Amino acid sequence: MEVGGLPLRTWTWDGGGATTVLLLHGFLDVGRTWSFVVEALPDDFDGHVVALDWRGHGESGWVGPGGYYHFADYARDLEVVTRAVRRDRLALVGHSMGAQAVGMWLGARPRGADAALLVEGLGPVPLPEAAYPGRMATWLDQTAPFDAERWLRPMRDLEHAASRLQRLNARLTPERAARLAGWATTEGPGGGLVWCYDPLHRTTSPVPVPSAVAAHFWAGVRCPLGWIGGAESRWTGPALDAWLDGLPLGLRRHLPGAGHMVQNDQPQALAAALVEFLAAV
């Protein structure tokens, strides 16, 4: 499908049922990161499961010269994608950045989904107002002009890519690392392999959504909400707990043995929690 002429890639596992489960990956990830969770779903799960490659990620299109990536763009992507894929019921599952996009879209479309499960949804990142000019200056330094090669770190082969993934996440098994490496890389402009996201994502976002504004979006959500996090996530702490305390969560759980990348670390436990959440809503 396309949004404003930009092609978006989806991956589908169709159990034939009336509930569409739309899986939304996080920053610099790919839609197929959810494959391990889908494979762990019970045999009798009949959901129509769809995973999206966000714009500038995986096999979806890049914005091209002069463009940039803003959360408003992700909300617009959700507007189009949900219309295209939903059946009778729609459940959103967003990881990290994907969870933030879910909050923005559902804040504007309070009845847009029947349920939403936030996986390592971290809430707004507080930023003092006085820091905004400095962020804008950093963004200008990075993007005017933008040098994509500055952000590339080519890898020799898939084995090299898998080793990098395991260096970033020691919980990742060799088998999962190898599969992720195959999904998340592409041929680099100068040879070797590079990650298949637009290097523009690596630059500093110039105007992040203020915490007070984000709170109004979340306050507008009307569908049942759940939250799953990793017990070993580096983001666990008082600030996250305070944000979660303000949400009407029907499910709130930390999964043992998982860090931030819950879907890669404990896919069986996450699949079970997803089934439990959907059964309750």
GROMACS .gro file of N, CA and C in nm, residues 14-151:
model
  414
   14ASP      N    1  -0.219  -1.513   0.822
   14ASP     CA    2  -0.365  -1.505   0.827
   14ASP      C    3  -0.426  -1.633   0.882
   15GLY      N    4  -0.478  -1.625   1.005
   15GLY     CA    5  -0.546  -1.739   1.064
   15GLY      C    6  -0.692  -1.748   1.026
   16GLY      N    7  -0.740  -1.650   0.948
   16GLY     CA    8  -0.876  -1.655   0.898
   16GLY      C    9  -0.982  -1.593   0.987
   17GLY      N   10  -0.943  -1.547   1.106
   17GLY     CA   11  -1.041  -1.494   1.200
   17GLY      C   12  -1.081  -1.351   1.171
   18ALA      N   13  -1.171  -1.299   1.256
   18ALA     CA   14  -1.227  -1.166   1.236
   18ALA      C   15  -1.149  -1.056   1.306
   19THR      N   16  -1.049  -1.093   1.386
   19THR     CA   17  -0.970  -0.993   1.458
   19THR      C   18  -0.835  -0.973   1.389
   20THR      N   19  -0.809  -0.850   1.349
   20THR     CA   20  -0.678  -0.815   1.293
   20THR      C   21  -0.587  -0.770   1.405
   21VAL      N   22  -0.470  -0.828   1.413
   21VAL     CA   23  -0.368  -0.789   1.511
   21VAL      C   24  -0.255  -0.723   1.433
   22LEU      N   25  -0.242  -0.592   1.449
   22LEU     CA   26  -0.141  -0.516   1.375
   22LEU      C   27  -0.019  -0.495   1.463
   23LEU      N   28   0.094  -0.551   1.421
   23LEU     CA   29   0.219  -0.549   1.498
   23LEU      C   30   0.307  -0.436   1.447
   24LEU      N   31   0.353  -0.351   1.538
   24LEU     CA   32   0.425  -0.228   1.502
   24LEU      C   33   0.560  -0.225   1.573
   25HIS      N   34   0.666  -0.238   1.496
   25HIS     CA   35   0.800  -0.249   1.553
   25HIS      C   36   0.852  -0.115   1.605
   26GLY      N   37   0.968  -0.122   1.669
   26GLY     CA   38   1.029  -0.003   1.726
   26GLY      C   39   1.135   0.058   1.637
   27PHE      N   40   1.209   0.151   1.694
   27PHE     CA   41   1.309   0.231   1.624
   27PHE      C   42   1.419   0.144   1.563
   28LEU      N   43   1.446   0.164   1.436
   28LEU     CA   44   1.553   0.096   1.361
   28LEU      C   45   1.533  -0.055   1.352
   29ASP      N   46   1.412  -0.102   1.372
   29ASP     CA   47   1.382  -0.244   1.364
   29ASP      C   48   1.306  -0.273   1.234
   30VAL      N   49   1.256  -0.393   1.220
   30VAL     CA   50   1.181  -0.433   1.101
   30VAL      C   51   1.056  -0.510   1.143
   31GLY      N   52   0.957  -0.515   1.055
   31GLY     CA   53   0.832  -0.583   1.087
   31GLY      C   54   0.850  -0.729   1.121
   32ARG      N   55   0.944  -0.793   1.055
   32ARG     CA   56   0.962  -0.937   1.079
   32ARG      C   57   1.028  -0.969   1.212
   33THR      N   58   1.063  -0.866   1.289
   33THR     CA   59   1.110  -0.891   1.425
   33THR      C   60   1.004  -0.964   1.508
   34TRP      N   61   0.875  -0.952   1.464
   34TRP     CA   62   0.764  -1.016   1.535
   34TRP      C   63   0.748  -1.164   1.498
   35SER      N   64   0.825  -1.213   1.404
   35SER     CA   65   0.808  -1.351   1.357
   35SER      C   66   0.817  -1.453   1.470
   36PHE      N   67   0.908  -1.431   1.564
   36PHE     CA   68   0.926  -1.527   1.673
   36PHE      C   69   0.800  -1.534   1.760
   37VAL      N   70   0.736  -1.420   1.780
   37VAL     CA   71   0.612  -1.417   1.859
   37VAL      C   72   0.500  -1.487   1.782
   38VAL      N   73   0.487  -1.457   1.653
   38VAL     CA   74   0.382  -1.520   1.572
   38VAL      C   75   0.400  -1.671   1.572
   39GLU      N   76   0.524  -1.717   1.559
   39GLU     CA   77   0.550  -1.861   1.557
   39GLU      C   78   0.520  -1.927   1.691
   40ALA      N   79   0.517  -1.848   1.798
   40ALA     CA   80   0.489  -1.902   1.932
   40ALA      C   81   0.341  -1.899   1.967
   41LEU      N   82   0.257  -1.841   1.882
   41LEU     CA   83   0.113  -1.839   1.908
   41LEU      C   84   0.057  -1.981   1.902
   42PRO      N   85  -0.046  -2.010   1.980
   42PRO     CA   86  -0.103  -2.147   1.978
   42PRO      C   87  -0.162  -2.181   1.842
   43ASP      N   88  -0.169  -2.309   1.813
   43ASP     CA   89  -0.218  -2.355   1.683
   43ASP      C   90  -0.361  -2.312   1.656
   44ASP      N   91  -0.440  -2.295   1.761
   44ASP     CA   92  -0.581  -2.259   1.741
   44ASP      C   93  -0.604  -2.108   1.739
   45PHE      N   94  -0.497  -2.029   1.740
   45PHE     CA   95  -0.512  -1.883   1.731
   45PHE      C   96  -0.549  -1.847   1.588
   46ASP      N   97  -0.665  -1.783   1.571
   46ASP     CA   98  -0.714  -1.758   1.435
   46ASP      C   99  -0.703  -1.612   1.393
   47GLY      N  100  -0.623  -1.534   1.465
   47GLY     CA  101  -0.610  -1.393   1.432
   47GLY      C  102  -0.551  -1.368   1.294
   48HIS      N  103  -0.593  -1.257   1.236
   48HIS     CA  104  -0.536  -1.207   1.110
   48HIS      C  105  -0.422  -1.114   1.150
   49VAL      N  106  -0.300  -1.166   1.148
   49VAL     CA  107  -0.184  -1.096   1.202
   49VAL      C  108  -0.109  -1.026   1.090
   50VAL      N  109  -0.084  -0.897   1.109
   50VAL     CA  110  -0.014  -0.816   1.009
   50VAL      C  111   0.097  -0.739   1.078
   51ALA      N  112   0.218  -0.744   1.024
   51ALA     CA  113   0.330  -0.666   1.076
   51ALA      C  114   0.368  -0.562   0.972
   52LEU      N  115   0.390  -0.440   1.017
   52LEU     CA  116   0.423  -0.328   0.929
   52LEU      C  117   0.571  -0.295   0.937
   53ASP      N  118   0.633  -0.269   0.822
   53ASP     CA  119   0.761  -0.199   0.819
   53ASP      C  120   0.730  -0.050   0.817
   54TRP      N  121   0.763   0.021   0.925
   54TRP     CA  122   0.741   0.166   0.924
   54TRP      C  123   0.815   0.231   0.807
   55ARG      N  124   0.769   0.348   0.768
   55ARG     CA  125   0.839   0.423   0.664
   55ARG      C  126   0.988   0.438   0.701
   56GLY      N  127   1.073   0.420   0.602
   56GLY     CA  128   1.216   0.432   0.627
   56GLY      C  129   1.277   0.313   0.697
   57HIS      N  130   1.202   0.205   0.713
   57HIS     CA  131   1.251   0.083   0.778
   57HIS      C  132   1.220  -0.038   0.690
   58GLY      N  133   1.303  -0.141   0.702
   58GLY     CA  134   1.276  -0.266   0.633
   58GLY      C  135   1.262  -0.247   0.483
   59GLU      N  136   1.152  -0.297   0.428
   59GLU     CA  137   1.128  -0.288   0.285
   59GLU      C  138   1.030  -0.177   0.248
   60SER      N  139   0.996  -0.091   0.342
   60SER     CA  140   0.913   0.025   0.310
   60SER      C  141   0.998   0.135   0.249
   61GLY      N  142   0.932   0.230   0.185
   61GLY     CA  143   1.003   0.337   0.115
   61GLY      C  144   1.066   0.438   0.210
   62TRP      N  145   1.165   0.508   0.158
   62TRP     CA  146   1.230   0.617   0.229
   62TRP      C  147   1.171   0.750   0.181
   63VAL      N  148   1.180   0.852   0.265
   63VAL     CA  149   1.118   0.979   0.229
   63VAL      C  150   1.190   1.050   0.115
   64GLY      N  151   1.319   1.025   0.097
   64GLY     CA  152   1.390   1.086  -0.014
   64GLY      C  153   1.446   1.224   0.020
   65PRO      N  154   1.517   1.286  -0.074
   65PRO     CA  155   1.581   1.416  -0.050
   65PRO      C  156   1.480   1.521  -0.005
   66GLY      N  157   1.520   1.596   0.098
   66GLY     CA  158   1.436   1.703   0.148
   66GLY      C  159   1.332   1.660   0.249
   67GLY      N  160   1.315   1.530   0.268
   67GLY     CA  161   1.214   1.481   0.362
   67GLY      C  162   1.272   1.453   0.499
   68TYR      N  163   1.183   1.421   0.592
   68TYR     CA  164   1.225   1.381   0.726
   68TYR      C  165   1.115   1.292   0.786
   69TYR      N  166   1.141   1.238   0.904
   69TYR     CA  167   1.049   1.147   0.970
   69TYR      C  168   1.000   1.209   1.102
   70HIS      N  169   0.870   1.227   1.112
   70HIS     CA  170   0.808   1.283   1.232
   70HIS      C  171   0.700   1.188   1.281
   71PHE      N  172   0.666   1.198   1.409
   71PHE     CA  173   0.562   1.109   1.461
   71PHE      C  174   0.427   1.132   1.394
   72ALA      N  175   0.404   1.253   1.349
   72ALA     CA  176   0.280   1.277   1.274
   72ALA      C  177   0.274   1.191   1.149
   73ASP      N  178   0.390   1.164   1.089
   73ASP     CA  179   0.394   1.076   0.971
   73ASP      C  180   0.355   0.933   1.007
   74TYR      N  181   0.402   0.887   1.122
   74TYR     CA  182   0.367   0.752   1.165
   74TYR      C  183   0.217   0.742   1.195
   75ALA      N  184   0.160   0.848   1.253
   75ALA     CA  185   0.016   0.848   1.277
   75ALA      C  186  -0.061   0.841   1.145
   76ARG      N  187  -0.014   0.912   1.045
   76ARG     CA  188  -0.081   0.908   0.914
   76ARG      C  189  -0.066   0.769   0.852
   77ASP      N  190   0.051   0.709   0.868
   77ASP     CA  191   0.069   0.572   0.818
   77ASP      C  192  -0.033   0.478   0.883
   78LEU      N  193  -0.052   0.492   1.014
   78LEU     CA  194  -0.148   0.407   1.084
   78LEU      C  195  -0.290   0.431   1.034
   79GLU      N  196  -0.323   0.555   1.006
   79GLU     CA  197  -0.456   0.587   0.954
   79GLU      C  198  -0.484   0.509   0.826
   80VAL      N  199  -0.386   0.506   0.737
   80VAL     CA  200  -0.404   0.439   0.608
   80VAL      C  201  -0.397   0.287   0.624
   81VAL      N  202  -0.299   0.239   0.698
   81VAL     CA  203  -0.278   0.095   0.710
   81VAL      C  204  -0.395   0.028   0.782
   82THR      N  205  -0.443   0.090   0.890
   82THR     CA  206  -0.554   0.028   0.963
   82THR      C  207  -0.679   0.017   0.876
   83ARG      N  208  -0.706   0.118   0.797
   83ARG     CA  209  -0.821   0.111   0.707
   83ARG      C  210  -0.807  -0.004   0.607
   84ALA      N  211  -0.684  -0.027   0.564
   84ALA     CA  212  -0.661  -0.127   0.460
   84ALA      C  213  -0.665  -0.270   0.513
   85VAL      N  214  -0.622  -0.292   0.638
   85VAL     CA  215  -0.604  -0.430   0.683
   85VAL      C  216  -0.709  -0.478   0.783
   86ARG      N  217  -0.779  -0.388   0.851
   86ARG     CA  218  -0.864  -0.432   0.961
   86ARG      C  219  -0.984  -0.513   0.913
   87ARG      N  220  -1.023  -0.608   0.997
   87ARG     CA  221  -1.145  -0.684   0.975
   87ARG      C  222  -1.250  -0.634   1.076
   88ASP      N  223  -1.322  -0.722   1.142
   88ASP     CA  224  -1.427  -0.676   1.233
   88ASP      C  225  -1.370  -0.605   1.355
   89ARG      N  226  -1.260  -0.658   1.406
   89ARG     CA  227  -1.196  -0.600   1.525
   89ARG      C  228  -1.050  -0.574   1.495
   90LEU      N  229  -0.994  -0.474   1.564
   90LEU     CA  230  -0.854  -0.437   1.543
   90LEU      C  231  -0.784  -0.424   1.677
   91ALA      N  232  -0.674  -0.498   1.693
   91ALA     CA  233  -0.588  -0.485   1.810
   91ALA      C  234  -0.451  -0.438   1.762
   92LEU      N  235  -0.399  -0.336   1.828
   92LEU     CA  236  -0.267  -0.283   1.795
   92LEU      C  237  -0.167  -0.332   1.899
   93VAL      N  238  -0.050  -0.373   1.851
   93VAL     CA  239   0.059  -0.414   1.940
   93VAL      C  240   0.182  -0.334   1.897
   94GLY      N  241   0.225  -0.241   1.982
   94GLY     CA  242   0.336  -0.154   1.946
   94GLY      C  243   0.453  -0.170   2.039
   95HIS      N  244   0.573  -0.185   1.983
   95HIS     CA  245   0.695  -0.195   2.062
   95HIS      C  246   0.767  -0.061   2.064
   96SER      N  247   0.794  -0.008   2.181
   96SER     CA  248   0.877   0.110   2.199
   96SER      C  249   0.828   0.227   2.112
   97MET      N  250   0.902   0.265   2.008
   97MET     CA  251   0.857   0.372   1.920
   97MET      C  252   0.720   0.341   1.861
   98GLY      N  253   0.696   0.214   1.830
   98GLY     CA  254   0.566   0.175   1.778
   98GLY      C  255   0.455   0.202   1.878
   99ALA      N  256   0.484   0.185   2.007
   99ALA     CA  257   0.385   0.214   2.111
   99ALA      C  258   0.357   0.363   2.119
  100GLN      N  259   0.461   0.445   2.101
  100GLN     CA  260   0.440   0.590   2.102
  100GLN      C  261   0.352   0.632   1.985
  101ALA      N  262   0.375   0.572   1.869
  101ALA     CA  263   0.291   0.604   1.753
  101ALA      C  264   0.147   0.562   1.777
  102VAL      N  265   0.127   0.449   1.844
  102VAL     CA  266  -0.007   0.403   1.879
  102VAL      C  267  -0.077   0.508   1.965
  103GLY      N  268  -0.006   0.562   2.064
  103GLY     CA  269  -0.065   0.662   2.151
  103GLY      C  270  -0.105   0.788   2.077
  104MET      N  271  -0.021   0.833   1.984
  104MET     CA  272  -0.053   0.954   1.909
  104MET      C  273  -0.175   0.931   1.820
  105TRP      N  274  -0.179   0.815   1.751
  105TRP     CA  275  -0.291   0.790   1.660
  105TRP      C  276  -0.421   0.769   1.737
  106LEU      N  277  -0.417   0.691   1.845
  106LEU     CA  278  -0.538   0.666   1.922
  106LEU      C  279  -0.585   0.790   1.997
  107GLY      N  280  -0.492   0.881   2.029
  107GLY     CA  281  -0.534   1.006   2.090
  107GLY      C  282  -0.618   1.089   1.995
  108ALA      N  283  -0.584   1.080   1.866
  108ALA     CA  284  -0.659   1.152   1.763
  108ALA      C  285  -0.779   1.074   1.714
  109ARG      N  286  -0.771   0.942   1.722
  109ARG     CA  287  -0.879   0.852   1.680
  109ARG      C  288  -0.915   0.760   1.797
  110PRO      N  289  -0.981   0.814   1.900
  110PRO     CA  290  -1.004   0.738   2.024
  110PRO      C  291  -1.073   0.604   2.006
  111ARG      N  292  -1.155   0.591   1.903
  111ARG     CA  293  -1.225   0.464   1.878
  111ARG      C  294  -1.163   0.389   1.762
  112GLY      N  295  -1.040   0.422   1.730
  112GLY     CA  296  -0.978   0.363   1.611
  112GLY      C  297  -0.945   0.216   1.623
  113ALA      N  298  -0.927   0.167   1.745
  113ALA     CA  299  -0.894   0.025   1.766
  113ALA      C  300  -0.978  -0.029   1.880
  114ASP      N  301  -0.987  -0.160   1.887
  114ASP     CA  302  -1.063  -0.226   1.993
  114ASP      C  303  -0.976  -0.260   2.113
  115ALA      N  304  -0.845  -0.259   2.095
  115ALA     CA  305  -0.752  -0.288   2.204
  115ALA      C  306  -0.612  -0.248   2.160
  116ALA      N  307  -0.526  -0.219   2.256
  116ALA     CA  308  -0.387  -0.185   2.225
  116ALA      C  309  -0.296  -0.239   2.335
  117LEU      N  310  -0.196  -0.315   2.294
  117LEU     CA  311  -0.097  -0.369   2.386
  117LEU      C  312   0.036  -0.299   2.361
  118LEU      N  313   0.089  -0.234   2.463
  118LEU     CA  314   0.214  -0.161   2.453
  118LEU      C  315   0.327  -0.250   2.505
  119VAL      N  316   0.424  -0.276   2.421
  119VAL     CA  317   0.538  -0.359   2.459
  119VAL      C  318   0.658  -0.268   2.478
  120GLU      N  319   0.705  -0.256   2.603
  120GLU     CA  320   0.810  -0.160   2.634
  120GLU      C  321   0.773  -0.020   2.586
  121GLY      N  322   0.643   0.011   2.595
  121GLY     CA  323   0.601   0.149   2.573
  121GLY      C  324   0.654   0.234   2.686
  122LEU      N  325   0.731   0.337   2.653
  122LEU     CA  326   0.808   0.409   2.754
  122LEU      C  327   0.751   0.546   2.788
  123GLY      N  328   0.648   0.588   2.716
  123GLY     CA  329   0.592   0.719   2.742
  123GLY      C  330   0.680   0.830   2.688
  124PRO      N  331   0.638   0.954   2.706
  124PRO     CA  332   0.716   1.068   2.655
  124PRO      C  333   0.847   1.084   2.731
  125VAL      N  334   0.949   1.125   2.660
  125VAL     CA  335   1.079   1.152   2.723
  125VAL      C  336   1.082   1.299   2.764
  126PRO      N  337   1.087   1.328   2.894
  126PRO     CA  338   1.086   1.468   2.938
  126PRO      C  339   1.205   1.545   2.882
  127LEU      N  340   1.177   1.662   2.828
  127LEU     CA  341   1.281   1.748   2.773
  127LEU      C  342   1.252   1.891   2.817
  128PRO      N  343   1.343   1.954   2.891
  128PRO     CA  344   1.320   2.093   2.932
  128PRO      C  345   1.299   2.183   2.811
  129GLU      N  346   1.210   2.279   2.825
  129GLU     CA  347   1.182   2.369   2.713
  129GLU      C  348   1.309   2.440   2.666
  130ALA      N  349   1.398   2.468   2.760
  130ALA     CA  350   1.520   2.540   2.724
  130ALA      C  351   1.612   2.457   2.636
  131ALA      N  352   1.589   2.324   2.630
  131ALA     CA  353   1.676   2.236   2.550
  131ALA      C  354   1.635   2.232   2.403
  132TYR      N  355   1.517   2.282   2.369
  132TYR     CA  356   1.469   2.271   2.231
  132TYR      C  357   1.556   2.346   2.130
  133PRO      N  358   1.601   2.468   2.157
  133PRO     CA  359   1.689   2.534   2.059
  133PRO      C  360   1.817   2.455   2.032
  134GLY      N  361   1.874   2.394   2.135
  134GLY     CA  362   1.994   2.314   2.116
  134GLY      C  363   1.969   2.192   2.031
  135ARG      N  364   1.854   2.128   2.049
  135ARG     CA  365   1.820   2.013   1.964
  135ARG      C  366   1.804   2.056   1.820
  136MET      N  367   1.742   2.171   1.799
  136MET     CA  368   1.727   2.220   1.663
  136MET      C  369   1.863   2.247   1.601
  137ALA      N  370   1.954   2.304   1.677
  137ALA     CA  371   2.088   2.331   1.626
  137ALA      C  372   2.160   2.202   1.588
  138THR      N  373   2.147   2.100   1.673
  138THR     CA  374   2.208   1.970   1.642
  138THR      C  375   2.151   1.912   1.514
  139TRP      N  376   2.020   1.919   1.499
  139TRP     CA  377   1.955   1.867   1.379
  139TRP      C  378   2.002   1.940   1.254
  140LEU      N  379   2.015   2.072   1.264
  140LEU     CA  380   2.064   2.150   1.149
  140LEU      C  381   2.207   2.109   1.114
  141ASP      N  382   2.290   2.091   1.216
  141ASP     CA  383   2.428   2.048   1.190
  141ASP      C  384   2.432   1.913   1.120
  142GLN      N  385   2.340   1.824   1.156
  142GLN     CA  386   2.341   1.688   1.102
  142GLN      C  387   2.277   1.677   0.964
  143THR      N  388   2.188   1.768   0.932
  143THR     CA  389   2.106   1.749   0.811
  143THR      C  390   2.123   1.856   0.704
  144ALA      N  391   2.195   1.961   0.731
  144ALA     CA  392   2.209   2.068   0.632
  144ALA      C  393   2.357   2.096   0.604
  145PRO      N  394   2.419   2.017   0.514
  145PRO     CA  395   2.360   1.907   0.437
  145PRO      C  396   2.365   1.774   0.515
  146PHE      N  397   2.291   1.676   0.462
  146PHE     CA  398   2.290   1.543   0.523
  146PHE      C  399   2.385   1.452   0.448
  147ASP      N  400   2.476   1.389   0.523
  147ASP     CA  401   2.573   1.296   0.466
  147ASP      C  402   2.539   1.155   0.515
  148ALA      N  403   2.471   1.078   0.430
  148ALA     CA  404   2.426   0.945   0.471
  148ALA      C  405   2.543   0.854   0.508
  149GLU      N  406   2.654   0.865   0.436
  149GLU     CA  407   2.766   0.773   0.460
  149GLU      C  408   2.827   0.792   0.597
  150ARG      N  409   2.806   0.908   0.656
  150ARG     CA  410   2.858   0.932   0.792
  150ARG      C  411   2.799   0.833   0.891
  151TRP      N  412   2.677   0.785   0.862
  151TRP     CA  413   2.606   0.701   0.957
  151TRP      C  414   2.616   0.552   0.924
   0.00000   0.00000   0.00000
